[in-house]
CSV table of C-alpha atoms in Angstrom, one decimal:
chain,number,residue,atom,x,y,z
J,1,MET,CA,67.5,19.4,163.9
J,2,SER,CA,69.5,21.2,161.2
J,3,ALA,CA,71.8,24.0,162.3
J,4,PRO,CA,70.6,27.5,161.9
J,5,PRO,CA,71.8,29.3,158.8
J,6,GLU,CA,74.9,31.5,158.9
J,7,GLU,CA,74.1,35.1,159.9
J,8,PHE,CA,75.7,38.0,158.0
J,9,LEU,CA,76.0,41.5,159.3
J,10,ASN,CA,75.9,45.1,158.1
J,11,HIS,CA,79.2,47.0,157.9
J,12,ILE,CA,78.9,50.5,159.4
J,13,GLN,CA,81.6,52.8,160.6
J,14,GLY,CA,84.2,50.1,160.2
J,15,GLU,CA,82.3,47.5,162.2
J,16,TRP,CA,80.3,44.4,161.3
J,17,VAL,CA,77.0,45.0,163.2
J,18,ARG,CA,73.5,43.7,163.5
J,19,SER,CA,70.5,45.8,162.7
J,20,ARG,CA,69.4,48.0,165.5
J,21,ALA,CA,65.9,46.5,165.6
J,22,GLY,CA,67.4,43.0,165.6
J,23,ARG,CA,65.3,41.8,162.6
J,24,THR,CA,66.7,39.5,159.9
J,25,PHE,CA,65.5,37.8,156.7
J,26,ASP,CA,66.6,34.7,154.9
J,27,SER,CA,68.0,34.3,151.4
J,28,LEU,CA,66.8,31.1,149.7
J,29,ASN,CA,68.4,28.9,147.0
J,30,PRO,CA,66.2,29.3,143.9
J,31,HIS,CA,67.1,25.9,142.7
J,32,ASP,CA,65.9,24.3,146.0
J,33,THR,CA,64.1,26.7,148.3
J,34,ARG,CA,64.5,24.2,151.1
J,35,GLU,CA,68.0,25.5,151.4
J,36,THR,CA,68.7,28.8,153.2
J,37,VAL,CA,71.8,30.4,151.8
J,38,GLY,CA,72.2,32.9,154.7
J,39,ARG,CA,70.5,35.1,157.2
J,40,PHE,CA,70.8,38.9,156.7
J,41,GLN,CA,70.0,42.1,158.6
J,42,ALA,CA,66.6,43.6,157.9
J,43,SER,CA,67.8,47.1,158.4
J,44,GLY,CA,65.6,50.0,159.2
J,45,PRO,CA,65.8,53.8,159.0
J,46,ALA,CA,68.1,54.0,162.0
J,47,ASP,CA,70.6,51.7,160.4
J,48,ALA,CA,70.5,53.7,157.2
J,49,GLU,CA,71.0,57.0,159.1
J,50,ALA,CA,74.0,55.5,160.8
J,51,ALA,CA,75.5,54.4,157.5
J,52,VAL,CA,75.0,57.9,155.9
J,53,ALA,CA,76.4,59.6,159.0
J,54,ALA,CA,79.5,57.3,159.0
J,55,ALA,CA,80.1,58.0,155.3
J,56,SER,CA,79.7,61.7,155.9
J,57,ALA,CA,82.1,61.7,158.8
J,58,ALA,CA,84.8,59.8,156.8
J,59,PHE,CA,84.6,61.9,153.7
J,60,GLU,CA,87.2,64.7,154.4
J,61,ALA,CA,89.9,62.3,155.5
J,62,TRP,CA,89.2,60.0,152.5
J,63,ARG,CA,89.3,62.7,150.0
J,64,ALA,CA,92.7,63.8,151.4
J,65,THR,CA,94.1,60.3,151.2
J,66,PRO,CA,96.8,60.1,148.5
J,67,ILE,CA,95.3,58.6,145.3
J,68,GLY,CA,98.1,56.0,145.2
J,69,LYS,CA,97.0,54.7,148.5
J,70,ARG,CA,93.3,54.6,147.3
J,71,ALA,CA,94.5,52.7,144.1
J,72,LYS,CA,96.4,50.2,146.2
J,73,ILE,CA,93.3,49.4,148.2
J,74,LEU,CA,91.4,48.7,145.0
J,75,GLN,CA,94.2,46.5,143.7
J,76,ASP,CA,94.4,44.5,146.9
J,77,ALA,CA,90.6,44.1,146.9
J,78,ALA,CA,90.8,42.8,143.4
J,79,SER,CA,93.4,40.2,144.5
J,80,TYR,CA,91.1,39.2,147.4
J,81,LEU,CA,88.2,38.5,144.9
J,82,GLU,CA,90.5,36.6,142.6
J,83,THR,CA,91.8,34.4,145.5
J,84,HIS,CA,88.3,33.5,146.7
J,85,ALA,CA,86.6,33.5,143.3
J,86,ALA,CA,85.8,29.7,143.3
J,87,ARG,CA,84.1,29.8,146.8
J,88,PHE,CA,82.3,33.1,146.1
J,89,ALA,CA,81.1,31.8,142.7
J,90,GLU,CA,79.4,28.8,144.4
J,91,GLU,CA,77.7,31.1,146.8
J,92,LEU,CA,76.5,33.3,144.0
J,93,THR,CA,75.0,30.3,142.2
J,94,ARG,CA,73.3,29.2,145.3
J,95,GLU,CA,71.7,32.5,146.1
J,96,GLU,CA,70.9,33.7,142.5
J,97,GLY,CA,70.8,30.7,140.2
J,98,LYS,CA,73.3,31.4,137.4
J,99,SER,CA,75.8,28.8,136.4
J,100,VAL,CA,78.9,28.6,138.5
J,101,ALA,CA,81.0,29.3,135.5
J,102,LEU,CA,79.2,32.6,134.9
J,103,ALA,CA,79.4,33.4,138.6
J,104,ARG,CA,83.1,32.9,138.6
J,105,ASP,CA,83.5,35.0,135.5
J,106,GLU,CA,81.5,37.7,137.3
J,107,PHE,CA,83.9,37.8,140.3
J,108,MET,CA,86.9,37.8,138.0
J,109,ARG,CA,85.4,40.6,135.9
J,110,SER,CA,84.7,42.6,139.1
J,111,ALA,CA,88.3,42.2,140.0
J,112,GLN,CA,89.2,43.5,136.6
J,113,THR,CA,86.9,46.5,137.1
J,114,LEU,CA,88.7,47.4,140.4
J,115,ARG,CA,92.1,47.2,138.7
J,116,PHE,CA,90.9,49.3,135.8
J,117,TYR,CA,89.7,52.1,138.0
J,118,ALA,CA,92.8,51.8,140.2
J,119,VAL,CA,94.8,52.8,137.2
J,120,GLU,CA,92.4,55.0,135.2
J,121,GLY,CA,91.4,57.0,138.2
J,122,GLN,CA,94.9,58.3,138.5
J,123,THR,CA,94.8,59.8,135.1
J,124,LEU,CA,91.6,61.9,135.6
J,125,GLY,CA,92.4,65.6,136.1
J,126,GLY,CA,91.6,69.1,135.0
J,127,GLU,CA,92.7,71.4,132.2
J,128,THR,CA,94.5,74.7,131.8
J,129,TYR,CA,93.0,77.4,129.7
J,130,PRO,CA,94.6,80.0,127.4
J,131,GLN,CA,93.8,83.6,128.3
J,132,ASP,CA,95.3,87.1,127.8
J,133,ASP,CA,96.7,88.0,131.3
J,134,PRO,CA,100.4,87.0,131.5
J,135,LEU,CA,100.2,87.1,135.3
J,136,MET,CA,97.3,84.7,135.7
J,137,THR,CA,96.8,81.0,135.3
J,138,VAL,CA,93.4,79.5,134.7
J,139,TYR,CA,92.8,75.9,135.3
J,140,SER,CA,90.2,73.4,136.4
J,141,GLN,CA,90.4,70.5,138.9
J,142,ARG,CA,88.1,67.6,139.6
J,143,GLU,CA,86.9,67.1,143.1
J,144,PRO,CA,84.8,64.3,144.7
J,145,LEU,CA,81.1,64.9,145.4
J,146,GLY,CA,80.9,63.5,149.0
J,147,VAL,CA,78.6,60.7,150.1
J,148,VAL,CA,77.4,58.5,147.3
J,149,THR,CA,74.6,55.9,147.5
J,150,VAL,CA,74.9,52.8,145.4
J,151,ILE,CA,71.8,50.6,145.0
J,152,ALA,CA,72.5,47.4,143.0
J,153,PRO,CA,70.2,44.7,141.5
J,154,TRP,CA,70.2,40.9,142.0
J,155,ASN,CA,71.0,39.7,138.5
J,156,PHE,CA,74.7,40.9,138.5
J,157,PRO,CA,75.2,41.5,142.3
J,158,VAL,CA,79.0,41.8,142.1
J,159,SER,CA,79.9,43.3,138.7
J,160,ILE,CA,77.3,46.1,138.7
J,161,PRO,CA,78.1,47.5,142.2
J,162,ALA,CA,81.9,47.1,141.4
J,163,ARG,CA,81.6,49.4,138.4
J,164,LYS,CA,79.8,51.9,140.6
J,165,ILE,CA,81.8,51.7,143.8
J,166,ALA,CA,85.3,51.5,142.3
J,167,PRO,CA,85.1,54.9,140.5
J,168,ALA,CA,83.4,56.4,143.5
J,169,LEU,CA,86.2,55.4,145.8
J,170,ILE,CA,89.2,56.2,143.6
J,171,THR,CA,87.9,59.7,143.1
J,172,GLY,CA,87.6,60.3,146.8
J,173,ASN,CA,83.9,59.8,147.6
J,174,THR,CA,82.5,57.7,150.5
J,175,VAL,CA,79.8,55.2,149.8
J,176,VAL,CA,76.6,53.7,151.3
J,177,PHE,CA,76.0,50.4,149.5
J,178,LYS,CA,72.7,48.6,149.5
J,179,PRO,CA,72.6,45.3,147.6
J,180,SER,CA,69.4,43.7,146.5
J,181,SER,CA,67.7,41.6,149.2
J,182,ASP,CA,67.5,38.8,146.6
J,183,ALA,CA,71.2,38.4,146.3
J,184,PRO,CA,72.9,40.1,149.3
J,185,LEU,CA,75.7,37.7,150.0
J,186,SER,CA,77.6,38.4,146.8
J,187,GLY,CA,77.4,42.1,147.5
J,188,LEU,CA,78.7,41.5,151.0
J,189,ARG,CA,81.7,39.6,149.5
J,190,LEU,CA,82.6,42.7,147.4
J,191,ALA,CA,82.3,44.9,150.6
J,192,GLU,CA,84.4,42.4,152.5
J,193,ALA,CA,87.1,42.5,149.8
J,194,LEU,CA,87.4,46.3,150.2
J,195,VAL,CA,87.4,46.1,154.0
J,196,GLN,CA,90.1,43.4,154.0
J,197,ALA,CA,92.1,45.6,151.6
J,198,GLY,CA,92.4,48.3,154.3
J,199,LEU,CA,89.6,50.7,153.5
J,200,PRO,CA,89.4,53.1,156.4
J,201,LYS,CA,86.4,53.2,158.8
J,202,GLY,CA,83.2,54.7,157.3
J,203,VAL,CA,84.5,55.0,153.7
J,204,LEU,CA,82.2,52.1,152.6
J,205,ASN,CA,79.1,51.2,154.6
J,206,PHE,CA,77.1,48.1,153.7
J,207,ILE,CA,73.5,47.6,154.7
J,208,THR,CA,70.9,45.0,153.7
J,209,GLY,CA,67.1,45.3,154.0
J,210,ARG,CA,64.0,46.2,152.2
J,211,ALA,CA,64.1,49.2,149.9
J,212,GLY,CA,61.0,50.6,151.5
J,213,ASP,CA,62.7,50.6,154.9
J,214,VAL,CA,66.1,52.0,154.1
J,215,GLY,CA,65.6,53.6,150.7
J,216,PRO,CA,64.1,56.9,151.7
J,217,VAL,CA,67.0,57.6,154.0
J,218,ILE,CA,69.9,56.7,151.7
J,219,THR,CA,68.3,58.6,148.8
J,220,THR,CA,66.8,61.7,150.3
J,221,SER,CA,69.2,62.5,153.0
J,222,GLU,CA,70.8,66.0,152.6
J,223,ALA,CA,74.2,64.4,153.1
J,224,VAL,CA,73.8,62.2,150.0
J,225,ARG,CA,75.3,64.0,147.0
J,226,ALA,CA,74.8,61.4,144.3
J,227,ILE,CA,72.9,58.1,143.7
J,228,SER,CA,73.9,55.4,141.3
J,229,PHE,CA,71.0,53.0,140.8
J,230,THR,CA,70.4,50.0,138.6
J,231,GLY,CA,66.9,48.5,138.6
J,232,SER,CA,63.4,48.8,137.2
J,233,THR,CA,62.2,51.9,135.4
J,234,ALA,CA,59.4,52.2,137.9
J,235,ALA,CA,61.7,52.2,140.9
J,236,GLY,CA,64.1,54.6,139.2
J,237,GLU,CA,61.2,57.0,138.5
J,238,ALA,CA,60.2,56.8,142.1
J,239,ILE,CA,63.7,57.8,143.3
J,240,HIS,CA,63.9,60.5,140.7
J,241,ARG,CA,60.7,62.2,142.0
J,242,THR,CA,61.9,62.3,145.6
J,243,VAL,CA,65.5,63.4,145.6
J,244,HIS,CA,66.8,66.9,146.2
J,245,LEU,CA,67.5,69.3,143.3
J,246,THR,CA,71.2,69.1,143.9
J,247,THR,CA,71.4,65.3,144.1
J,248,ARG,CA,73.2,63.9,141.1
J,249,LEU,CA,71.6,60.8,139.5
J,250,GLN,CA,72.9,57.9,137.5
J,251,MET,CA,70.3,55.3,136.6
J,252,GLU,CA,70.4,52.3,134.4
J,253,LEU,CA,66.8,51.0,134.1
J,254,GLY,CA,64.7,48.7,132.0
J,255,GLY,CA,65.1,47.4,128.4
J,256,LYS,CA,63.2,45.7,125.6
J,257,ASN,CA,66.1,44.9,123.5
J,258,PRO,CA,65.8,43.9,119.8
J,259,LEU,CA,67.8,41.7,117.5
J,260,ILE,CA,67.2,42.4,113.8
J,261,VAL,CA,67.9,39.4,111.5
J,262,MET,CA,68.4,40.5,107.9
J,263,ASP,CA,67.9,38.3,104.9
J,264,ASP,CA,71.6,38.1,104.2
J,265,ALA,CA,72.5,37.1,107.8
J,266,ASP,CA,74.3,33.9,108.7
J,267,LEU,CA,71.2,32.2,110.2
J,268,ASP,CA,73.1,29.8,112.4
J,269,GLN,CA,75.0,32.8,113.8
J,270,ALA,CA,71.8,34.7,114.2
J,271,VAL,CA,70.2,31.9,116.1
J,272,ASP,CA,73.3,31.7,118.3
J,273,LEU,CA,73.0,35.5,119.0
J,274,ALA,CA,69.3,35.1,119.9
J,275,VAL,CA,69.8,32.2,122.2
J,276,LYS,CA,72.8,33.6,124.0
J,277,GLY,CA,71.2,37.1,124.2
J,278,GLY,CA,67.8,35.9,125.2
J,279,PHE,CA,68.4,32.9,127.5
J,280,SER,CA,71.7,33.6,129.2
J,281,LEU,CA,71.0,34.1,132.9
J,282,SER,CA,67.5,32.7,132.1
J,283,GLY,CA,66.7,36.0,130.4
J,284,GLN,CA,67.2,38.0,133.5
J,285,ALA,CA,69.6,40.6,132.1
J,286,CYS,CA,68.6,44.2,131.4
J,287,THR,CA,70.4,43.9,128.0
J,288,GLY,CA,68.8,40.6,127.2
J,289,THR,CA,67.3,39.9,123.8
J,290,SER,CA,63.5,39.9,124.2
J,291,ARG,CA,62.5,40.8,120.7
J,292,VAL,CA,63.8,39.2,117.5
J,293,ILE,CA,62.7,41.1,114.3
J,294,VAL,CA,63.2,38.9,111.3
J,295,LEU,CA,62.8,39.7,107.6
J,296,LYS,CA,59.9,37.9,106.0
J,297,SER,CA,62.0,36.0,103.5
J,298,VAL,CA,64.0,34.2,106.1
J,299,LYS,CA,61.6,34.1,109.0
J,300,SER,CA,60.3,30.6,108.5
J,301,GLU,CA,63.8,29.1,108.3
J,302,PHE,CA,65.1,31.2,111.2
J,303,THR,CA,62.3,30.2,113.5
J,304,ARG,CA,62.7,26.6,112.6
J,305,ARG,CA,66.4,26.6,113.6
J,306,LEU,CA,65.7,28.7,116.7
J,307,VAL,CA,63.1,26.3,118.0
J,308,GLU,CA,65.3,23.4,117.3
J,309,ARG,CA,68.1,25.0,119.2
J,310,VAL,CA,66.0,26.1,122.1
J,311,THR,CA,64.4,22.7,122.7
J,312,GLN,CA,67.9,21.3,123.1
J,313,LEU,CA,68.9,23.6,125.9
J,314,LYS,CA,69.7,21.9,129.2
J,315,ILE,CA,67.9,23.2,132.3
J,316,GLY,CA,69.0,22.7,135.9
J,317,SER,CA,71.1,23.7,138.8
J,318,GLY,CA,73.9,26.1,138.0
J,319,LEU,CA,76.2,23.9,140.1
J,320,THR,CA,75.7,21.1,137.5
J,321,PRO,CA,78.2,21.3,134.7
J,322,GLY,CA,76.8,21.7,131.2
J,323,MET,CA,73.5,23.4,132.1
J,324,ASP,CA,72.4,26.2,129.8
J,325,LEU,CA,69.6,27.7,131.9
J,326,GLY,CA,69.2,27.8,135.7
J,327,PRO,CA,66.1,28.8,137.7
J,328,LEU,CA,64.6,32.2,137.9
J,329,ALA,CA,66.0,34.1,140.8
J,330,THR,CA,62.9,34.6,143.0
J,331,ALA,CA,59.3,33.6,143.6
J,332,LYS,CA,58.2,37.0,142.5
J,333,GLN,CA,60.1,36.8,139.2
J,334,LEU,CA,58.6,33.3,138.6
J,335,GLU,CA,55.1,34.7,139.1
J,336,THR,CA,55.9,37.6,136.7
J,337,VAL,CA,57.2,35.4,134.0
J,338,LEU,CA,54.3,32.9,134.3
J,339,SER,CA,51.8,35.8,134.0
J,340,TYR,CA,53.5,37.0,130.8
J,341,LEU,CA,53.5,33.5,129.4
J,342,ALA,CA,49.7,33.4,129.9
J,343,ILE,CA,49.4,36.8,128.2
J,344,GLY,CA,51.6,35.6,125.3
J,345,ARG,CA,49.4,32.6,124.7
J,346,GLN,CA,46.5,34.9,124.2
J,347,GLU,CA,48.4,37.3,122.0
J,348,ALA,CA,50.6,35.1,119.8
J,349,ARG,CA,51.5,31.6,118.8
J,350,LEU,CA,53.7,29.7,121.3
J,351,LEU,CA,56.3,27.7,119.3
J,352,CYS,CA,58.0,26.0,122.3
J,353,GLY,CA,58.6,26.1,126.0
J,354,GLY,CA,56.8,28.3,128.4
J,355,GLU,CA,55.9,25.7,131.0
J,356,ARG,CA,56.5,25.7,134.7
J,357,LEU,CA,58.7,22.7,135.5
J,358,THR,CA,57.6,20.9,138.6
J,359,ALA,CA,58.9,17.3,138.3
J,360,GLU,CA,62.2,16.3,139.9
J,361,PRO,CA,64.8,17.8,139.9
J,362,TYR,CA,62.8,21.0,139.5
J,363,ALA,CA,60.1,20.4,142.2
J,364,HIS,CA,61.5,22.8,144.8
J,365,GLY,CA,62.9,25.5,142.4
J,366,TYR,CA,61.7,28.4,140.3
J,367,TYR,CA,62.0,26.7,136.9
J,368,VAL,CA,60.4,27.6,133.5
J,369,SER,CA,61.2,26.2,130.2
J,370,PRO,CA,62.5,28.8,127.7
J,371,ALA,CA,59.7,30.1,125.4
J,372,VAL,CA,59.6,31.3,121.8
J,373,PHE,CA,56.5,33.1,120.6
J,374,ASP,CA,55.8,33.7,116.9
J,375,GLU,CA,53.3,35.9,115.0
J,376,VAL,CA,53.8,38.6,117.6
J,377,ALA,CA,52.2,42.0,116.8
J,378,PRO,CA,54.2,45.1,117.6
J,379,GLU,CA,51.5,46.3,119.9
J,380,ALA,CA,51.4,43.0,121.9
J,381,ARG,CA,52.3,43.3,125.5
J,382,ILE,CA,55.0,40.6,125.2
J,383,ALA,CA,56.6,42.8,122.5
J,384,ARG,CA,56.4,46.1,124.6
J,385,GLU,CA,56.8,45.3,128.3
J,386,GLU,CA,59.9,44.1,130.0
J,387,ILE,CA,59.5,40.5,131.1
J,388,PHE,CA,62.9,39.7,132.5
J,389,GLY,CA,62.7,36.0,131.9
J,390,PRO,CA,63.4,33.3,129.2
J,391,VAL,CA,60.9,34.6,126.7
J,392,ILE,CA,61.6,35.6,123.1
J,393,ALA,CA,59.0,37.3,120.9
J,394,VAL,CA,59.6,36.9,117.1
J,395,LEU,CA,58.2,39.7,114.9
J,396,GLU,CA,58.2,39.8,111.1
J,397,ALA,CA,59.5,42.7,109.0
J,398,ASP,CA,59.0,43.5,105.3
J,399,GLY,CA,62.5,45.0,104.9
J,400,TYR,CA,65.2,47.0,106.7
J,401,ALA,CA,63.1,50.1,107.0
J,402,ASP,CA,60.2,48.2,108.6
J,403,ALA,CA,62.6,46.4,110.9
J,404,ILE,CA,64.3,49.5,112.2
J,405,ALA,CA,60.9,51.2,112.7
J,406,LYS,CA,59.7,48.2,114.8
J,407,ALA,CA,63.0,48.0,116.7
J,408,ASN,CA,62.6,51.7,117.7
J,409,ASP,CA,58.9,51.4,118.5
J,410,THR,CA,59.5,51.1,122.3
J,411,ARG,CA,59.9,53.4,125.3
J,412,TYR,CA,63.2,51.7,126.1
J,413,GLY,CA,66.6,52.2,124.4
J,414,LEU,CA,69.2,50.2,126.3
J,415,SER,CA,70.7,47.7,123.8
J,416,ALA,CA,70.1,46.6,120.2
J,417,ALA,CA,71.8,44.3,117.8
J,418,ILE,CA,71.6,43.3,114.1
J,419,ALA,CA,72.8,40.2,112.2
J,420,THR,CA,73.8,41.1,108.6
J,421,ARG,CA,76.7,40.8,106.2
J,422,ASN,CA,75.9,44.1,104.4
J,423,PRO,CA,78.4,47.0,105.4
J,424,ARG,CA,75.8,49.7,104.4
J,425,VAL,CA,73.2,48.1,106.6
J,426,MET,CA,75.7,48.0,109.5
J,427,HIS,CA,76.5,51.7,109.0
J,428,ASP,CA,72.8,52.7,108.8
J,429,PHE,CA,71.8,50.6,111.8
J,430,ALA,CA,74.5,52.2,114.0
J,431,HIS,CA,73.1,55.6,113.1
J,432,GLN,CA,69.4,54.9,113.1
J,433,ILE,CA,68.8,52.6,116.0
J,434,GLN,CA,67.6,54.3,119.2
J,435,ALA,CA,69.8,52.6,121.8
J,436,GLY,CA,72.7,53.5,124.0
J,437,THR,CA,74.5,50.2,123.3
J,438,VAL,CA,74.7,49.0,119.7
J,439,LYS,CA,75.9,45.6,118.6
J,440,ILE,CA,76.5,44.3,115.0
J,441,ASN,CA,76.8,40.5,114.7
J,442,ARG,CA,77.1,40.3,118.5
J,443,THR,CA,74.6,39.7,121.3
J,444,THR,CA,72.7,42.5,122.9
J,445,THR,CA,74.2,41.4,126.2
J,446,GLY,CA,77.6,42.2,127.5
J,447,ASN,CA,79.8,45.3,127.7
J,448,LEU,CA,83.5,46.0,128.2
J,449,VAL,CA,85.0,47.3,131.5
J,450,ASN,CA,86.8,50.1,129.6
J,451,ALA,CA,83.9,51.3,127.4
J,452,PRO,CA,80.9,53.5,128.4
J,453,PHE,CA,77.6,51.7,129.1
J,454,GLY,CA,74.1,53.1,129.3
J,455,GLY,CA,70.8,53.6,127.6
J,456,ILE,CA,68.5,56.3,126.3
J,457,LYS,CA,64.8,56.9,126.6
J,458,LEU,CA,63.3,55.2,129.7
J,459,SER,CA,66.3,52.9,130.0
J,460,SER,CA,68.4,55.6,131.7
J,461,THR,CA,68.4,59.1,133.1
J,462,SER,CA,70.6,59.9,130.0
J,463,THR,CA,73.0,61.9,132.2
J,464,PHE,CA,76.2,60.0,133.0
J,465,ARG,CA,77.4,56.7,131.6
J,466,GLU,CA,78.8,53.8,133.6
J,467,SER,CA,81.9,51.9,132.9
J,468,GLY,CA,85.1,53.0,131.2
J,469,ARG,CA,86.6,56.5,131.8
J,470,ALA,CA,83.1,58.0,131.5
J,471,GLY,CA,82.2,56.1,134.7
J,472,LEU,CA,84.6,58.4,136.6
J,473,GLU,CA,83.0,61.6,135.5
J,474,PHE,CA,79.7,61.0,137.4
J,475,PHE,CA,81.6,61.0,140.8
J,476,THR,CA,83.4,64.3,140.3
J,477,GLN,CA,82.6,67.9,140.0
J,478,ILE,CA,84.7,70.6,138.2
J,479,LYS,CA,86.0,73.6,140.0
J,480,THR,CA,87.6,76.4,137.9
J,481,ILE,CA,90.5,78.4,139.5
J,482,TYR,CA,91.7,81.9,138.3
J,483,ARG,CA,95.1,82.4,140.0
J,484,GLY,CA,96.8,85.7,139.6
J,485,VAL,CA,100.1,86.9,140.9
């Protein structure tokens, strides 16, 4: 008989503990579901209440901790991630499916994020204000909010929580962190890095489990002052409707991101942008390219080159060098993508891909060949709804005005890109596209650690941005002091 899988614990009040009810769940390898990556705690309301209570009790001492000491903890945690990046990357590939190279990049980027906020957080302060009283000084100071809940997705299970947790901690907040149940081990490694770096008891509390079991406690508790959430728009809306009036929200939600290909574009570059943006991480990125809007005069040649490129992509385990696409992350995601592929066959013309792969070496994994649909109408469901898989819908445009109108014809506004050589079109696109992240001759995916990230419309709460210096502002409140003599 095979050995039981390794069991991983919650981290509450500085201790690694089992769930109070003693329940667990298993995380499976999406490349081969016969392999259990690990066994995790199926936490319940009591565990969530303990995590919130621990964070609340630790807050006053943590906010009083010198910022230099907080910064050193982030720096040391970054070093821990860098030291163990190779091993952690393999774990991430086994639990989520992305290539081991991308997984290692994610851990290294997360370390970079911790280092960025360790430095940038020490520069965030208030202001002094001119006024007429010579015996009075008026100034503002930034203060932490208190207990912050961080809820992270499975597609970037280290880098997304890192860009939430690091600014929260450096500004003096305490954190309750719930990773996705579909990729909990990588989130645990981030928590482990911070604990190993010397984070005091209760400052960071890590719990795993179903959102339905722990979510209501960690979002609606009166002790929770802010929630940073990345996930589906539906889930974000559900949280938004239930929280207290004074709970601050930061939400990064769905996307239906367009790439416009102009008639003067370098078509090989445009194809490269579409493939990298649409099929990196098997299309499971909130900023992934899901719509390609091509001017009529170059559409035939563009789609020919796109199909040629897509049919050459290599599909397989992320642990195998040279693979372009791995499996979908979960059985649920596989079911969703297959349903949209069926819808797409009714709505448009399938040019390539779109098949469930069941022969070896795919027989025990969640594999789908990357799909390109042509003759897609703007009202088609595959052109309007977030699929979160390796599916690209190609739409035709008569000119720039038609292309920008079709690009903006969506309830989402996360990321958008254009391929063109025309400086005037670049200028107009930057002003006219309805998206929070705008790319010119670059993929819709990816953002810098030191630049703000976020969307508009139903891609975000449109309140506070993540990443960069702007990412610090969400976790602080301003107090204005009038000091007279």
